[in-house]
XYZ file of C-alpha atoms in Angstrom:
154
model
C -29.932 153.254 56.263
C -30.735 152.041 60.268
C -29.543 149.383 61.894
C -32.074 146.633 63.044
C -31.814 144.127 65.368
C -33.236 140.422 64.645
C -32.235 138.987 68.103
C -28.402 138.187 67.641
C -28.534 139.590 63.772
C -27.830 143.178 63.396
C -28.534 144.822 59.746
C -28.367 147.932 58.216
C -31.396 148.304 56.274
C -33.397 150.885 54.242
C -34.926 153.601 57.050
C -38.412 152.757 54.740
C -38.329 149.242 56.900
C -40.990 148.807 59.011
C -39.656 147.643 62.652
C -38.685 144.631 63.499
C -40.914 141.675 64.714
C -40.490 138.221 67.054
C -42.784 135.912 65.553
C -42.450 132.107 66.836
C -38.348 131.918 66.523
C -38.412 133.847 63.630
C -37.342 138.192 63.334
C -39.366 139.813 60.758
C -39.230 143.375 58.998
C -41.044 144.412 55.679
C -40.334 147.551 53.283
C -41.500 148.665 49.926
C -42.278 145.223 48.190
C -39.730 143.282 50.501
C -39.126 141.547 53.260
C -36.022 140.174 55.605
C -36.450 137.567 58.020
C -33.704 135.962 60.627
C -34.556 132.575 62.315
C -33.607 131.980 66.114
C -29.922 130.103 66.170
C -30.315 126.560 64.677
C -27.945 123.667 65.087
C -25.901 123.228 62.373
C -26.322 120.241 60.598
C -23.853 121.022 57.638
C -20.707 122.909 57.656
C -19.915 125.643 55.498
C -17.091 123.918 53.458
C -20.099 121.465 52.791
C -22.271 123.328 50.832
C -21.977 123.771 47.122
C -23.875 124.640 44.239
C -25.697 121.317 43.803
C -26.750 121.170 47.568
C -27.904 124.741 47.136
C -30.235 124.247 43.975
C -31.624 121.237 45.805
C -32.335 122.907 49.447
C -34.746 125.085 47.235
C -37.837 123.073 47.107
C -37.419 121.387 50.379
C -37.173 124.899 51.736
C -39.258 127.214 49.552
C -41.168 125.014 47.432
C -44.582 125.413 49.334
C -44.195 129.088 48.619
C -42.593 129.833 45.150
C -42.221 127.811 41.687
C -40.355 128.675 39.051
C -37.484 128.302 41.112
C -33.840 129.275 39.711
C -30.512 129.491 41.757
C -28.926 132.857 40.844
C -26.112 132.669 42.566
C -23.884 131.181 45.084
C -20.910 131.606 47.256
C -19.612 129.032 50.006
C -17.689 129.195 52.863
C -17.118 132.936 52.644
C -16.042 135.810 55.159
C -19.318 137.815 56.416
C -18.020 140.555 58.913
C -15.651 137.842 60.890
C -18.131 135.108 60.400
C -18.450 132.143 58.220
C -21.347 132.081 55.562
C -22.994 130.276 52.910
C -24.715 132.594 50.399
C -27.399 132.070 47.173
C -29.831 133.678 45.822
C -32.702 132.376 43.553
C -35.551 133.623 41.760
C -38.721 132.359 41.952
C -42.537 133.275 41.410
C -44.648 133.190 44.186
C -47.765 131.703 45.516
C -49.777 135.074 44.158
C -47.783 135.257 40.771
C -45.237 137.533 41.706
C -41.298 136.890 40.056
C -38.968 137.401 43.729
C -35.335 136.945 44.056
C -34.924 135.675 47.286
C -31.076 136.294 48.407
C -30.231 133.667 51.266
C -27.252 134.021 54.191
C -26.486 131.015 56.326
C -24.635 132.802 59.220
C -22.449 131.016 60.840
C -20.976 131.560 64.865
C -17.360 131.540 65.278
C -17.050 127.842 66.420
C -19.661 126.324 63.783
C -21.769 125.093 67.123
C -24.954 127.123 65.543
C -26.398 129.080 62.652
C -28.754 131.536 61.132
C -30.846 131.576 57.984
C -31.373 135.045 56.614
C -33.510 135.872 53.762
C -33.863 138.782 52.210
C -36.915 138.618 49.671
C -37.878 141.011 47.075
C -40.046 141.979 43.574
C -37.208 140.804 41.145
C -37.839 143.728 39.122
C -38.177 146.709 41.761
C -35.861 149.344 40.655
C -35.235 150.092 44.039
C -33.424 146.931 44.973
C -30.779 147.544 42.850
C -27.539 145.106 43.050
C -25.622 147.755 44.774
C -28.348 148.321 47.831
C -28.974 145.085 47.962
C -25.400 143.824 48.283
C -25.482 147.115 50.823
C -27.813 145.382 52.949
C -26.638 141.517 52.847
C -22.443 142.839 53.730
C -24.003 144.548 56.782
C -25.156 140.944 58.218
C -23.501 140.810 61.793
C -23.586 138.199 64.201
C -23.411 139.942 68.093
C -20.322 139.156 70.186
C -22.496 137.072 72.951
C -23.717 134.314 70.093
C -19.974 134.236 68.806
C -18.463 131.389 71.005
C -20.911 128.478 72.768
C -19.024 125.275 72.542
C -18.530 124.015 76.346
């Protein structure tokens, strides 16, 4: 494993990661049939405690439905400790726009006063023995959120 840097996001990845790249707001890495991408901070427009299971499984097609059908949430955990920060997690499969069955696994990151917040996505073939549960739960736990992004309320 390395650790990458996707502007404020640090994550410990798979050394077969390509490095990663700034396109238009958004940090970008591939690997072997996978991808991870971290958006620029965003405003937060709900809080962590808001989210829930429902709100989850409907985010999907407003978010992803341009690029995968087939879509079923996986999982989901709200309002959970990610290193020291607040996070919304879920995960979904889905087939994509070239007929491929992904699980996409999702982090909302949040900063320590809730003023902004990341969306993380970590997207892979759903049945690539490589991304077993174990590395890929070794990859989303690493998530960090740098000190300097932590506190921007005035």
């Amino acid at each position: 494993f390395v650790s990458m840097n996707f502007g404020n996001i640090n994550i410990k990845v798979p050394s077969a990661f390509n490095p990663v790249e700034e396109k238009e707001g958004i940090y970008v890495t591939s690997g072997p049939n996978a991808s991870i991408s971290v958006t620029d901070a965003m405003e937060v427009e709900l809080l962590p405690s808001e989210w829930d299971e429902s709100l989850a499984s409907e985010s999907l097609d407003m978010l992803f439905g341009a690029t995968y059908s087939n879509m079923e949430l996986a999982a989901f955990e709200g309002d959970v400790n990610m290193n020291g920060n607040t996070a919304v997690y879920y995960g979904f499969y889905g087939t994509n726009t070239n007929g491929e069955d992904r699980l996409v696994q999702i982090v909302l990151l949040y900063n320590d006063d809730l003023t902004e917040q990341y969306l993380v996505s970590f997207i892979h073939s759903a049945d690539d023995e490589f991304y077993t549960p174990e590395l890929s739960l070794e990859i989303i736990n690493s998530i960090t959120l740098a000190s300097e992004a932590q506190n921007l309320a005035n």
